[in-house]
Coordinates of C-alpha atoms (C1' of nucleotides) in Angstrom, one line a residue:
Chain A
M27 CA 0.0 0.0 0.0
G28 CA 1.0 3.6 -0.4
Q29 CA 3.6 2.8 -3.1
P30 CA 4.6 6.3 -4.1
D31 CA 6.0 5.3 -7.4
T32 CA 3.6 3.1 -9.3
L33 CA 6.0 3.1 -12.3
V34 CA 8.6 1.1 -10.5
Y35 CA 9.3 -2.0 -12.5
L36 CA 8.1 -5.1 -10.8
P37 CA 10.4 -8.2 -11.4
A38 CA 8.8 -11.4 -12.4
L39 CA 6.7 -12.6 -9.5
H40 CA 7.6 -16.2 -9.5
A41 CA 11.0 -16.4 -11.0
G42 CA 12.2 -19.9 -10.4
Q43 CA 9.0 -21.0 -8.8
G44 CA 7.0 -21.7 -12.0
P45 CA 6.4 -25.2 -13.3
S46 CA 9.8 -24.9 -14.9
D47 CA 12.1 -22.2 -16.1
R48 CA 12.3 -23.5 -19.7
N49 CA 11.2 -20.9 -22.2
R50 CA 11.0 -18.2 -19.7
E51 CA 12.9 -15.8 -22.0
D52 CA 10.6 -16.4 -25.0
G53 CA 7.0 -17.2 -24.4
C54 CA 6.4 -17.7 -28.1
P55 CA 8.5 -20.5 -29.5
A56 CA 7.6 -20.9 -33.2
G57 CA 7.2 -24.2 -34.7
D58 CA 5.0 -27.0 -35.9
A59 CA 3.5 -27.7 -32.6
R60 CA 2.2 -24.2 -32.4
R61 CA 0.9 -24.4 -35.9
D62 CA -0.9 -27.6 -35.0
R63 CA -2.5 -26.0 -32.0
R64 CA -3.7 -23.2 -34.1
L65 CA -6.2 -25.6 -35.6
H66 CA -7.9 -25.8 -32.3
Y67 CA -7.9 -22.1 -31.7
R68 CA -9.1 -21.1 -35.1
L69 CA -11.5 -18.2 -34.8
P70 CA -15.1 -18.6 -36.0
Q71 CA -15.8 -17.5 -39.5
G72 CA -17.8 -14.4 -38.6
I73 CA -15.9 -12.0 -36.4
R74 CA -17.9 -11.5 -33.2
K75 CA -19.5 -8.2 -33.0
P76 CA -18.9 -6.5 -29.7
A77 CA -21.8 -4.8 -28.2
G78 CA -22.2 -1.3 -29.4
M79 CA -20.1 -1.5 -32.5
T80 CA -21.4 -1.3 -36.0
E81 CA -19.2 -3.3 -38.2
T82 CA -19.9 -1.5 -41.4
G83 CA -17.6 -1.1 -44.3
E84 CA -14.2 -0.2 -43.3
A85 CA -14.0 -1.8 -39.9
Q86 CA -14.8 -5.2 -41.4
H87 CA -12.4 -4.5 -44.2
V88 CA -9.6 -3.7 -41.8
I89 CA -10.3 -6.5 -39.5
R90 CA -10.4 -8.9 -42.4
A91 CA -7.0 -7.6 -43.5
R92 CA -5.6 -8.0 -40.0
R93 CA -6.8 -11.6 -39.9
E94 CA -5.0 -12.2 -43.1
K95 CA -1.9 -10.9 -41.4
L96 CA -2.4 -13.3 -38.6
R97 CA -2.4 -16.1 -41.2
Q98 CA 0.8 -14.8 -42.8
L99 CA 2.5 -14.5 -39.4
R100 CA 1.7 -18.0 -38.5
E101 CA 3.0 -19.1 -41.9
L102 CA 6.2 -17.4 -41.0
G103 CA 6.3 -19.4 -37.8
V104 CA 5.4 -16.4 -35.6
E105 CA 2.8 -17.0 -33.0
P106 CA 0.9 -13.7 -32.9
Y107 CA -0.4 -14.2 -29.3
C108 CA 2.5 -14.7 -27.1
Y109 CA 2.7 -16.3 -23.6
R110 CA 5.4 -14.3 -21.9
Y111 CA 8.0 -11.7 -22.3
E112 CA 10.4 -10.4 -19.7
P113 CA 11.4 -6.7 -20.2
N114 CA 14.2 -5.5 -18.0
S115 CA 13.3 -1.8 -18.1
T116 CA 10.8 0.8 -19.2
A117 CA 10.9 3.4 -21.9
A118 CA 11.6 6.2 -19.4
A119 CA 14.1 4.2 -17.4
A120 CA 16.0 3.2 -20.5
I121 CA 16.3 6.8 -21.7
Q122 CA 17.4 7.9 -18.2
A123 CA 20.0 5.1 -18.1
F124 CA 21.3 6.1 -21.5
E125 CA 21.7 9.7 -20.4
A126 CA 23.3 8.7 -17.2
A127 CA 25.8 6.5 -19.0
G128 CA 26.9 9.4 -21.2
D129 CA 25.3 8.0 -24.4
D130 CA 27.2 4.8 -24.3
G131 CA 26.7 1.1 -24.5
V132 CA 23.3 0.8 -22.9
E133 CA 21.4 -2.4 -23.8
T134 CA 17.7 -2.7 -23.0
R135 CA 14.8 -5.0 -23.4
L136 CA 11.4 -3.4 -23.5
A137 CA 7.7 -4.3 -24.1
G138 CA 4.8 -2.1 -25.0
R139 CA 2.4 -1.0 -27.6
L140 CA 3.4 0.3 -31.0
R141 CA 2.2 3.9 -31.0
S142 CA 3.6 5.1 -34.3
F143 CA 5.2 3.4 -37.3
R144 CA 7.2 4.9 -40.2
P145 CA 8.4 2.3 -42.6
H146 CA 11.1 3.2 -45.2
G147 CA 11.7 0.1 -47.2
K148 CA 14.5 -1.8 -45.4
T149 CA 14.4 0.5 -42.4
S150 CA 11.5 1.4 -40.1
F151 CA 11.0 3.8 -37.2
G152 CA 8.3 3.5 -34.7
H153 CA 7.5 4.5 -31.1
L154 CA 6.9 2.0 -28.4
E155 CA 4.7 3.1 -25.5
D156 CA 4.7 1.5 -22.1
R157 CA 3.4 2.6 -18.7
S158 CA 6.3 5.0 -18.3
G159 CA 6.0 6.8 -21.7
K160 CA 7.3 6.4 -25.2
I161 CA 10.6 5.6 -26.8
Q162 CA 11.6 5.4 -30.5
I163 CA 12.6 2.0 -32.0
Y164 CA 14.8 1.7 -35.1
F165 CA 14.3 -1.5 -37.1
R166 CA 16.9 -2.4 -39.8
A167 CA 16.5 -5.3 -42.2
D168 CA 20.3 -6.0 -42.1
V169 CA 20.2 -6.2 -38.3
L170 CA 17.0 -8.2 -37.9
G171 CA 17.6 -10.5 -40.8
E172 CA 15.1 -11.4 -43.4
A173 CA 12.7 -13.3 -41.2
G174 CA 12.8 -10.6 -38.5
Y175 CA 12.2 -7.8 -40.9
E176 CA 9.3 -9.8 -42.5
L177 CA 7.7 -9.6 -39.0
V178 CA 8.3 -5.8 -38.8
K179 CA 6.6 -5.4 -42.1
L180 CA 3.5 -7.1 -40.7
L181 CA 3.3 -4.8 -37.6
D182 CA 0.3 -2.5 -37.1
L183 CA -0.3 0.4 -34.8
G184 CA -1.5 -0.9 -31.5
D185 CA 0.4 -4.2 -31.6
W186 CA 2.1 -5.3 -28.4
V187 CA 5.7 -6.0 -29.1
G188 CA 8.9 -6.7 -27.3
V189 CA 12.3 -5.4 -28.5
E190 CA 15.8 -5.8 -27.4
G191 CA 18.8 -3.8 -28.5
A192 CA 21.3 -1.0 -27.9
L193 CA 20.4 2.6 -27.3
F194 CA 21.8 5.3 -29.6
R195 CA 21.1 8.8 -30.6
T196 CA 19.7 9.4 -34.1
R197 CA 20.9 12.1 -36.4
T198 CA 18.1 14.3 -35.0
G199 CA 19.2 13.6 -31.5
E200 CA 16.4 11.3 -30.3
I201 CA 17.3 8.5 -28.0
T202 CA 16.3 5.3 -29.8
V203 CA 16.6 1.6 -29.5
R204 CA 18.3 -0.2 -32.4
A205 CA 16.3 -3.4 -32.3
D206 CA 18.4 -6.5 -32.4
T207 CA 15.4 -8.7 -31.9
V208 CA 11.7 -8.0 -32.2
Q209 CA 9.0 -10.2 -30.8
L210 CA 5.3 -9.9 -31.4
L211 CA 3.5 -10.2 -28.1
A212 CA -0.1 -9.7 -29.2
K213 CA -1.5 -8.7 -32.6
T214 CA -4.2 -6.0 -32.8
V215 CA -7.0 -7.0 -35.1
R216 CA -9.2 -4.0 -34.5
P217 CA -7.5 -0.6 -35.1
L218 CA -7.3 1.7 -32.2
P219 CA -8.6 5.2 -32.7
Y220 CA -5.2 6.8 -32.6
G221 CA -4.8 10.4 -33.6
K222 CA -1.7 11.7 -35.3
E223 CA 0.7 13.4 -33.1
E224 CA 2.8 16.4 -33.9
T225 CA 5.3 18.3 -31.8
D226 CA 5.1 22.0 -32.4
E227 CA 7.9 24.5 -32.0
G228 CA 7.0 25.0 -28.4
G229 CA 7.6 21.4 -27.7
D230 CA 3.9 20.7 -27.0
T231 CA 2.3 17.7 -28.4
V232 CA -0.6 18.4 -30.7
V233 CA -2.9 15.5 -31.5
H234 CA -4.6 15.5 -34.8
G235 CA -7.9 13.6 -34.8
G236 CA -8.0 11.1 -32.0
F237 CA -10.7 9.6 -29.9
A238 CA -13.0 12.3 -28.5
D239 CA -16.5 11.1 -28.6
V240 CA -17.4 11.2 -24.9
E241 CA -19.8 8.3 -24.9
S242 CA -17.5 6.1 -26.9
R243 CA -14.7 6.9 -24.5
Y244 CA -16.8 5.8 -21.5
R245 CA -18.2 2.7 -23.2
Q246 CA -14.8 1.6 -24.5
R247 CA -12.7 2.9 -21.7
Y248 CA -10.0 0.4 -22.7
A249 CA -9.6 2.2 -26.0
D250 CA -9.7 5.6 -24.3
L251 CA -6.9 4.5 -21.9
A252 CA -4.9 2.9 -24.7
V253 CA -5.0 6.0 -26.8
N254 CA -5.1 9.0 -24.4
P255 CA -2.2 9.1 -21.9
E256 CA -3.9 11.9 -20.0
V257 CA -6.7 9.5 -19.2
R258 CA -4.2 7.0 -17.9
D259 CA -2.7 9.8 -15.8
L260 CA -6.1 10.7 -14.4
F261 CA -6.8 7.2 -13.2
L262 CA -3.3 6.9 -11.8
T263 CA -4.1 10.0 -9.7
R264 CA -7.3 8.4 -8.6
S265 CA -5.5 5.3 -7.4
R266 CA -3.0 7.5 -5.6
V267 CA -5.8 9.4 -3.8
V268 CA -7.1 6.1 -2.5
Q269 CA -3.6 4.9 -1.6
E270 CA -2.9 8.2 0.3
I271 CA -6.2 7.9 2.2
Q272 CA -5.3 4.4 3.2
R273 CA -1.8 5.4 4.2
F274 CA -3.1 8.3 6.3
L275 CA -5.7 6.1 8.1
D276 CA -3.4 3.1 8.5
A277 CA -0.9 5.4 10.2
R278 CA -3.5 6.4 12.7
G279 CA -4.5 2.9 13.7
F280 CA -7.6 2.6 11.6
L281 CA -8.5 -0.9 10.5
P282 CA -9.6 -1.5 6.9
V283 CA -12.7 -3.6 6.9
E284 CA -15.3 -4.9 4.5
T285 CA -19.0 -4.9 5.3
P286 CA -22.0 -6.3 3.3
I287 CA -23.1 -4.8 0.1
L288 CA -26.1 -7.0 0.1
Q289 CA -28.3 -5.9 3.0
P290 CA -31.7 -7.0 4.2
I291 CA -32.4 -3.5 5.5
Y292 CA -30.7 -0.6 4.0
G293 CA -29.7 2.5 5.9
G294 CA -27.2 5.1 6.9
A295 CA -28.4 7.7 4.4
T296 CA -31.5 9.1 2.8
A297 CA -31.6 7.6 -0.6
N298 CA -33.5 5.1 -2.8
P299 CA -31.9 1.7 -3.0
F300 CA -31.4 -0.9 -5.7
K301 CA -33.4 -4.0 -4.9
T302 CA -32.3 -7.5 -5.7
Y303 CA -33.3 -11.0 -4.8
H304 CA -31.6 -14.0 -3.3
R305 CA -33.0 -17.2 -4.5
A306 CA -31.9 -19.7 -2.0
L307 CA -33.0 -17.5 0.9
D308 CA -36.1 -16.4 -1.0
T309 CA -35.4 -12.9 0.3
E310 CA -35.3 -9.5 -1.1
L311 CA -32.0 -7.8 -0.5
Y312 CA -30.8 -4.3 -1.1
L313 CA -27.5 -3.0 -2.4
R314 CA -26.1 -0.8 0.4
I315 CA -26.7 3.0 0.2
A316 CA -24.1 3.5 2.9
D317 CA -21.7 1.5 5.1
E318 CA -22.5 3.3 8.2
L319 CA -24.7 1.0 10.3
Y320 CA -22.4 -2.0 9.8
L321 CA -19.3 -0.1 10.6
K322 CA -20.8 1.2 13.9
R323 CA -21.7 -2.4 14.7
L324 CA -17.9 -3.1 14.5
I325 CA -17.3 -0.2 17.0
V326 CA -19.8 -1.9 19.3
G327 CA -17.7 -5.0 18.9
G328 CA -14.6 -3.2 20.1
L329 CA -12.7 -2.6 16.9
E330 CA -12.5 1.1 17.9
R331 CA -11.1 2.5 14.7
V332 CA -12.4 1.2 11.4
Y333 CA -12.8 2.4 7.8
E334 CA -14.0 1.1 4.5
I335 CA -13.5 2.4 1.1
G336 CA -16.0 0.9 -1.3
K337 CA -18.9 1.3 -3.6
V338 CA -22.3 2.4 -2.5
F339 CA -25.4 2.3 -4.7
R340 CA -28.2 4.8 -5.0
N341 CA -31.1 4.4 -7.3
E342 CA -31.4 8.0 -8.3
G343 CA -30.7 10.3 -11.2
I344 CA -27.6 10.4 -13.2
D345 CA -25.9 13.7 -14.0
R346 CA -22.4 15.2 -14.0
T347 CA -22.1 14.9 -10.2
H348 CA -24.0 11.7 -9.7
N349 CA -23.3 8.1 -10.8
P350 CA -25.6 5.3 -9.5
E351 CA -22.6 3.5 -7.9
F352 CA -19.9 5.6 -6.4
S353 CA -17.0 5.3 -4.0
M354 CA -17.1 6.4 -0.4
L355 CA -14.8 6.4 2.4
E356 CA -16.5 5.9 5.8
L357 CA -14.5 5.9 9.0
Y358 CA -15.5 5.6 12.7
Q359 CA -13.4 6.3 15.7
A360 CA -14.4 5.4 19.2
Y361 CA -14.2 8.1 22.0
A362 CA -14.3 10.9 19.4
D363 CA -16.9 13.5 18.6
Y364 CA -17.7 15.6 15.6
G365 CA -15.1 18.2 16.6
D366 CA -12.4 15.5 16.3
M367 CA -13.9 14.5 13.0
M368 CA -13.6 18.1 11.8
D369 CA -9.9 18.1 12.6
L370 CA -9.4 14.7 11.2
T371 CA -11.2 15.5 7.9
E372 CA -9.2 18.7 7.5
S373 CA -5.9 17.0 7.9
L374 CA -6.9 13.9 5.9
V375 CA -8.1 15.9 2.9
H376 CA -5.2 18.4 3.2
E377 CA -2.6 15.7 3.3
V378 CA -4.1 13.8 0.4
V379 CA -4.3 16.9 -1.7
V380 CA -0.7 17.9 -1.0
R381 CA 0.7 14.5 -1.6
V382 CA -1.2 13.9 -4.8
S383 CA -1.0 17.4 -6.4
G384 CA 2.1 18.8 -4.7
S385 CA 0.3 21.8 -3.2
S386 CA -2.5 22.6 -0.9
R387 CA -4.1 24.7 -3.6
V388 CA -5.9 23.3 -6.6
V389 CA -7.6 25.2 -9.4
Y390 CA -11.0 23.7 -10.1
Q391 CA -12.9 25.0 -13.1
G392 CA -11.0 28.3 -12.9
E393 CA -11.6 28.7 -9.2
E394 CA -8.7 28.5 -6.7
I395 CA -9.4 26.3 -3.7
D396 CA -6.9 26.1 -0.8
F397 CA -7.2 23.1 1.5
E398 CA -4.8 24.4 4.1
P399 CA -6.4 24.0 7.5
P400 CA -8.2 25.3 9.4
W401 CA -11.2 25.7 7.2
P402 CA -13.9 28.3 7.9
R403 CA -16.8 26.9 10.0
L404 CA -20.3 28.1 9.8
A405 CA -23.4 26.8 11.6
W406 CA -26.2 25.5 9.4
Y407 CA -28.8 28.1 10.4
E408 CA -26.2 30.8 10.1
A409 CA -25.5 29.7 6.6
L410 CA -29.2 29.7 5.8
E411 CA -29.5 33.2 7.3
R412 CA -26.5 34.5 5.4
H413 CA -27.3 33.1 2.0
G414 CA -31.0 32.4 2.2
D415 CA -32.0 35.5 4.2
V416 CA -34.2 33.4 6.5
R417 CA -33.9 33.2 10.3
R418 CA -34.3 30.0 12.3
S419 CA -37.0 31.6 14.4
E420 CA -39.0 32.2 11.3
L421 CA -38.9 28.6 10.1
Q422 CA -41.9 27.2 12.0
G423 CA -45.0 25.7 10.4
G424 CA -46.4 27.7 7.5
A425 CA -43.5 30.1 7.3
L426 CA -41.1 27.4 6.5
R427 CA -43.3 26.1 3.7
E428 CA -43.6 29.6 2.4
A429 CA -39.9 30.1 2.4
A430 CA -39.4 26.8 0.6
L431 CA -42.0 27.7 -2.0
S432 CA -40.4 31.1 -2.6
A433 CA -37.0 29.4 -3.0
G434 CA -38.5 27.2 -5.7
V435 CA -38.3 23.9 -3.8
E436 CA -40.1 21.3 -5.9
G437 CA -43.2 19.9 -4.3
A438 CA -43.0 22.2 -1.4
D439 CA -46.8 22.1 -1.0
D440 CA -47.0 18.6 0.5
K441 CA -43.5 18.0 1.9
G442 CA -42.7 17.6 5.5
R443 CA -40.5 19.7 7.7
A444 CA -37.3 17.7 7.0
A445 CA -37.7 17.8 3.3
L446 CA -38.5 21.5 3.3
L447 CA -35.5 22.4 5.4
D448 CA -33.3 20.2 3.2
G449 CA -34.8 21.7 0.1
L450 CA -34.5 25.2 1.3
F451 CA -30.8 24.8 2.2
K452 CA -30.0 23.1 -1.2
A453 CA -31.9 25.8 -3.1
R454 CA -30.6 28.8 -1.3
V455 CA -27.2 28.0 0.2
E456 CA -25.2 25.2 -1.4
E457 CA -24.1 26.9 -4.5
H458 CA -22.6 29.7 -2.5
L459 CA -20.4 27.4 -0.5
R460 CA -17.1 27.5 -2.5
G461 CA -15.1 26.1 0.4
P462 CA -13.5 24.2 1.7
L463 CA -16.0 25.1 4.4
I464 CA -17.5 23.2 7.3
I465 CA -21.2 23.6 7.8
Y466 CA -22.2 22.3 11.3
D467 CA -25.2 21.7 13.6
Y468 CA -27.8 20.3 11.3
P469 CA -31.5 20.1 12.1
V470 CA -32.4 16.9 13.9
E471 CA -35.0 16.0 11.2
L472 CA -32.2 15.6 8.6
S473 CA -29.9 13.6 10.8
P474 CA -31.6 10.5 12.4
L475 CA -28.2 9.0 13.3
A476 CA -26.5 11.9 14.9
K477 CA -26.4 12.9 18.6
H478 CA -28.3 16.1 19.5
K479 CA -26.3 19.1 20.7
R480 CA -24.7 18.6 24.1
D481 CA -25.9 22.1 25.0
G482 CA -29.4 20.7 25.3
D483 CA -30.8 22.1 22.0
K484 CA -32.8 19.2 20.9
E485 CA -33.6 20.6 17.5
L486 CA -30.0 20.4 16.4
T487 CA -27.5 17.6 16.0
E488 CA -23.7 17.5 16.2
R489 CA -23.3 16.9 12.5
F490 CA -21.2 18.7 9.8
E491 CA -20.7 18.6 6.1
V492 CA -17.8 19.8 4.1
F493 CA -18.5 21.8 1.0
V494 CA -16.2 22.5 -1.8
A495 CA -17.1 24.3 -5.1
G496 CA -20.8 24.1 -4.2
H497 CA -20.8 20.4 -3.6
E498 CA -20.8 18.3 -0.5
I499 CA -17.7 16.1 -0.3
A500 CA -17.9 14.9 3.3
N501 CA -20.5 14.3 6.0
A502 CA -19.8 13.5 9.7
F503 CA -21.3 13.5 13.1
S504 CA -21.1 12.6 16.7
E505 CA -22.8 9.2 16.4
L506 CA -26.0 8.7 18.3
N507 CA -25.3 5.9 20.8
D508 CA -28.5 6.0 22.9
P509 CA -30.5 3.0 21.8
L510 CA -33.8 4.4 23.2
E511 CA -33.4 7.7 21.4
Q512 CA -32.3 5.9 18.3
R513 CA -35.5 3.9 18.2
E514 CA -37.5 7.1 18.6
R515 CA -35.6 8.7 15.8
F516 CA -36.2 5.7 13.5
E517 CA -39.9 5.8 14.5
A518 CA -40.1 9.5 13.7
Q519 CA -38.5 8.7 10.3
A520 CA -41.0 5.9 9.7
R521 CA -43.8 8.3 10.4
M522 CA -42.4 10.8 7.9
R523 CA -42.4 8.0 5.4
E524 CA -46.0 7.1 6.1
E525 CA -47.5 10.5 6.7
E526 CA -45.5 12.6 4.3
G527 CA -44.7 9.9 1.7
W528 CA -41.0 10.6 2.1
E529 CA -39.7 7.4 0.6
E530 CA -36.1 8.1 1.4
A531 CA -36.8 8.4 5.1
H532 CA -34.8 5.9 7.2
Q533 CA -36.0 2.4 7.8
I534 CA -36.2 1.0 11.3
D535 CA -33.3 -1.3 11.8
D536 CA -34.0 -3.4 14.9
D537 CA -30.7 -5.3 14.7
Y538 CA -28.8 -2.1 14.7
I539 CA -30.7 -0.9 17.8
S540 CA -29.8 -4.3 19.4
A541 CA -26.2 -3.5 18.7
L542 CA -26.5 -0.1 20.3
E543 CA -28.1 -1.8 23.3
Y544 CA -24.9 -3.7 23.8
G545 CA -23.2 -0.3 24.0
L546 CA -21.7 1.9 21.4
P547 CA -18.9 4.0 22.9
P548 CA -19.0 7.7 22.1
T549 CA -18.0 7.7 18.4
G550 CA -17.2 10.1 15.7
G551 CA -17.9 9.0 12.1
M552 CA -17.2 10.6 8.8
G553 CA -18.0 9.8 5.1
L554 CA -16.0 11.2 2.2
G555 CA -17.0 11.0 -1.5
I556 CA -13.9 9.7 -3.3
D557 CA -15.2 10.5 -6.8
R558 CA -15.8 14.1 -6.0
L559 CA -12.5 14.5 -4.3
V560 CA -10.8 13.1 -7.4
M561 CA -12.9 15.5 -9.6
L562 CA -11.5 18.4 -7.6
L563 CA -7.9 17.1 -7.9
T564 CA -8.1 16.4 -11.6
G565 CA -10.2 19.4 -12.6
R566 CA -13.0 17.4 -14.1
A567 CA -16.5 18.7 -14.2
S568 CA -18.1 15.3 -14.8
I569 CA -18.1 12.4 -12.4
R570 CA -18.0 10.1 -15.4
E571 CA -14.6 11.3 -16.3
V572 CA -13.2 10.0 -13.0
I573 CA -15.0 6.6 -12.9
L574 CA -13.4 4.0 -15.1
F575 CA -16.7 2.5 -16.2
P576 CA -19.5 4.9 -15.5
T577 CA -23.1 3.7 -15.6
L578 CA -24.5 4.1 -19.1
R579 CA -27.7 3.1 -20.8
P580 CA -27.1 -0.4 -22.1
E581 CA -26.8 -0.5 -25.8
Chain B
rA1 C1' -38.3 15.4 -15.8
rG2 C1' -37.9 20.4 -18.7
rG3 C1' -34.8 23.6 -22.1
rC4 C1' -30.8 24.0 -25.7
rC5 C1' -27.4 21.7 -29.0
rG6 C1' -26.0 17.5 -31.6
rG7 C1' -25.8 12.2 -34.4
rU8 C1' -22.4 12.2 -42.0
rA9 C1' -16.4 6.7 -43.7
rG10 C1' -12.7 3.2 -38.3
rC11 C1' -11.2 8.4 -36.0
rU12 C1' -11.7 14.0 -36.5
rC13 C1' -14.7 16.9 -39.4
rA14 C1' -16.7 19.4 -44.2
rA15 C1' -20.9 19.7 -47.7
rC16 C1' -23.8 27.4 -49.7
rU17 C1' -30.4 29.1 -50.5
rG18 C1' -32.8 21.7 -51.2
rG19 C1' -29.1 20.0 -56.7
rC20 C1' -23.8 14.0 -58.3
rA21 C1' -21.8 12.7 -50.0
rG22 C1' -16.2 15.0 -49.6
rA23 C1' -11.2 15.9 -47.0
rG24 C1' -7.3 14.7 -43.5
rC25 C1' -5.7 10.7 -40.6
rA26 C1' -6.3 5.4 -40.1
rA27 C1' -6.6 1.0 -43.7
rC28 C1' -5.0 -1.9 -48.3
rG29 C1' -1.2 -2.5 -52.8
rG30 C1' 3.6 -0.5 -54.4
rA31 C1' 8.6 2.5 -53.9
rC32 C1' 12.1 4.0 -50.3
rU33 C1' 18.4 1.8 -45.1
rC34 C1' 18.3 8.2 -39.8
rU35 C1' 12.4 8.9 -39.9
rU36 C1' 9.2 11.3 -36.5
rA37 C1' 1.9 14.4 -38.7
rA38 C1' 7.8 10.5 -42.9
rU39 C1' 7.3 11.2 -48.2
rC40 C1' 5.7 9.7 -53.2
rC41 C1' 2.3 6.6 -56.6
rG42 C1' -2.1 3.8 -56.5
rU43 C1' -6.8 1.4 -54.2
rA44 C1' -10.8 0.7 -51.3
rG45 C1' -14.1 2.5 -47.7
rG46 C1' -21.2 5.4 -46.8
rU47 C1' -28.7 2.5 -45.4
rU48 C1' -25.8 10.6 -43.7
rG49 C1' -29.1 7.5 -35.9
rA50 C1' -34.4 5.1 -37.3
rG51 C1' -39.2 5.7 -39.5
rG52 C1' -42.6 8.7 -42.1
rG53 C1' -43.8 13.2 -44.9
rU54 C1' -43.1 17.6 -48.5
rU55 C1' -40.5 17.9 -53.3
rC56 C1' -38.8 16.5 -60.1
rG57 C1' -34.9 16.0 -56.3
rA58 C1' -33.6 15.7 -49.0
rG59 C1' -27.4 15.0 -45.2
rU60 C1' -30.1 19.8 -45.7
rC61 C1' -37.2 21.4 -44.9
rC62 C1' -41.5 19.2 -41.7
rC63 C1' -43.4 15.2 -38.1
rU64 C1' -42.5 11.0 -34.8
rC65 C1' -39.1 8.1 -32.3
rC66 C1' -34.0 6.5 -30.5
rC67 C1' -29.3 7.9 -28.6
rG68 C1' -25.8 11.4 -26.6
rG69 C1' -23.8 16.1 -24.7
rC70 C1' -24.6 20.8 -22.1
rC71 C1' -27.8 23.7 -18.8
rU72 C1' -31.9 23.7 -15.0
rA73 C1' -34.5 20.8 -11.1
rC74 C1' -33.5 16.3 -7.4
rC75 C1' -30.4 12.2 -4.6
rA76 C1' -23.7 12.6 -2.6

RNA sequence: AGGCCGGUAGCUCAACUGGCAGAGCAACGGACUCUUAAUCCGUAGGUUGAGGGUUCGAGUCCCUCCCGGCCUACCA
């Protein structure tokens, strides 16, 4: 965990432990045996049509031509789908080694994808791309021999190849591998949507054409990743965010745990669930909408500090900030309250931002956001007063409904107090919260799982949310640990569901109350939206850009 | 859900006021032993999202539907 450099080359995992070490250098011996086997692996006549692709005209034509190349390769004794290759470096490391050695005598063995290809008769240039970047490869017929160069002539953009040879500098000064051997690792039979690249005078890379259709990029993320290095970088950043969070929490004694995704009673948030069904149990189950209630059961069990980073599922609308499944961090710490959670959240987010982006400041959609703690803190009703021009004392009965109506809250006519307060805040306040900003002390109606204020104000709970750029990224509270009051809160929610038709209201979870009856120590809990944090750190306006495979309408 | 914009070759995009559906790249064949958007010669590639209508004639105008993006409203 927390590997700072994910580009470090990992040596073969089971060197010397495999079934045998024979053929470890070359996973693709050519020969009759292979050709015989080919008979069993022959592809069906019609090329299978992947979902969502129309195989009209050219695509079919191209794929047919590539399959013809497969045949030619096998005729040459080259197996186009290799078993193994053992590179000893990466493009970036090879270039670095060559520079360090003073342009002298560096041999390297690399594997990657053929990103560009410029044949010139008995000579060809191309670029190989691996996870570290690109390096130019120089193929010569007189070096590779007739058979080797025949293979080079059958290469296509996107093919996976392994090359071995000495590094040198071309006439134009580019560090290049002069290939002594070339090995085809996997043939591409469907052309990748590569754009042409050009380096302008400023040294910037300009891509001509390319793969830009947003929906296609999401549906075929593999092609998006293969073709767009900045997309690979983005998901590298995402992984680092998760690693940094884990590192931060591990260092503070938090235990990573896994709780059920399939739940008989869903809870821990106000949201509509996905329903599913278990046959053997003949039971309806729900996909979790939050991890909360199970994690707090673990605190009851004495684990004291736990966290989970995982997917939660909410059966609601899809837009640029909402995906039906999204990733959340939830953590719970015994003996802590929401004040501790404020401090923890500030330092967690700050540290992740600094370690991932190198600075506490990020620019998001043209707006500079500084995560340096402490963050401003504003009480919920104060925020409403400041941005919504409504005072707490004026939000009783009809006045609240009127305020919600005038704020344009949808369905304000027949909503209950909780929904009206929530609607009013969302309509009037959230967009003004550029943050990072802590909004604290939420109305009790909105927070059935939070303790009420210790000062005796029973209408408020010790809960806060963190807002950045108008969106909530974190939610935390002093966890309600009084089982009797918890039952009353659940019952109040159940009444809201029945009387006001508030479907998202919390269900009564008797087993959770039983757990509380065994004793939940004072506990602080916090939830953090991973996707939104990644959006902030990568400057993306759409959540789909930061989810590898976002939910799309099936084709 | 509502509003706006869009869907043309594998990719990125053109196509005037309704008048023969095009280019670049990718692909295929050929030439070329330091290229890098390689170059040069040649070839192929299309149910213009679907259906209907108006018209001598529709990528273009009208209607319906499908799909997507953006904005607004709601769940994080």
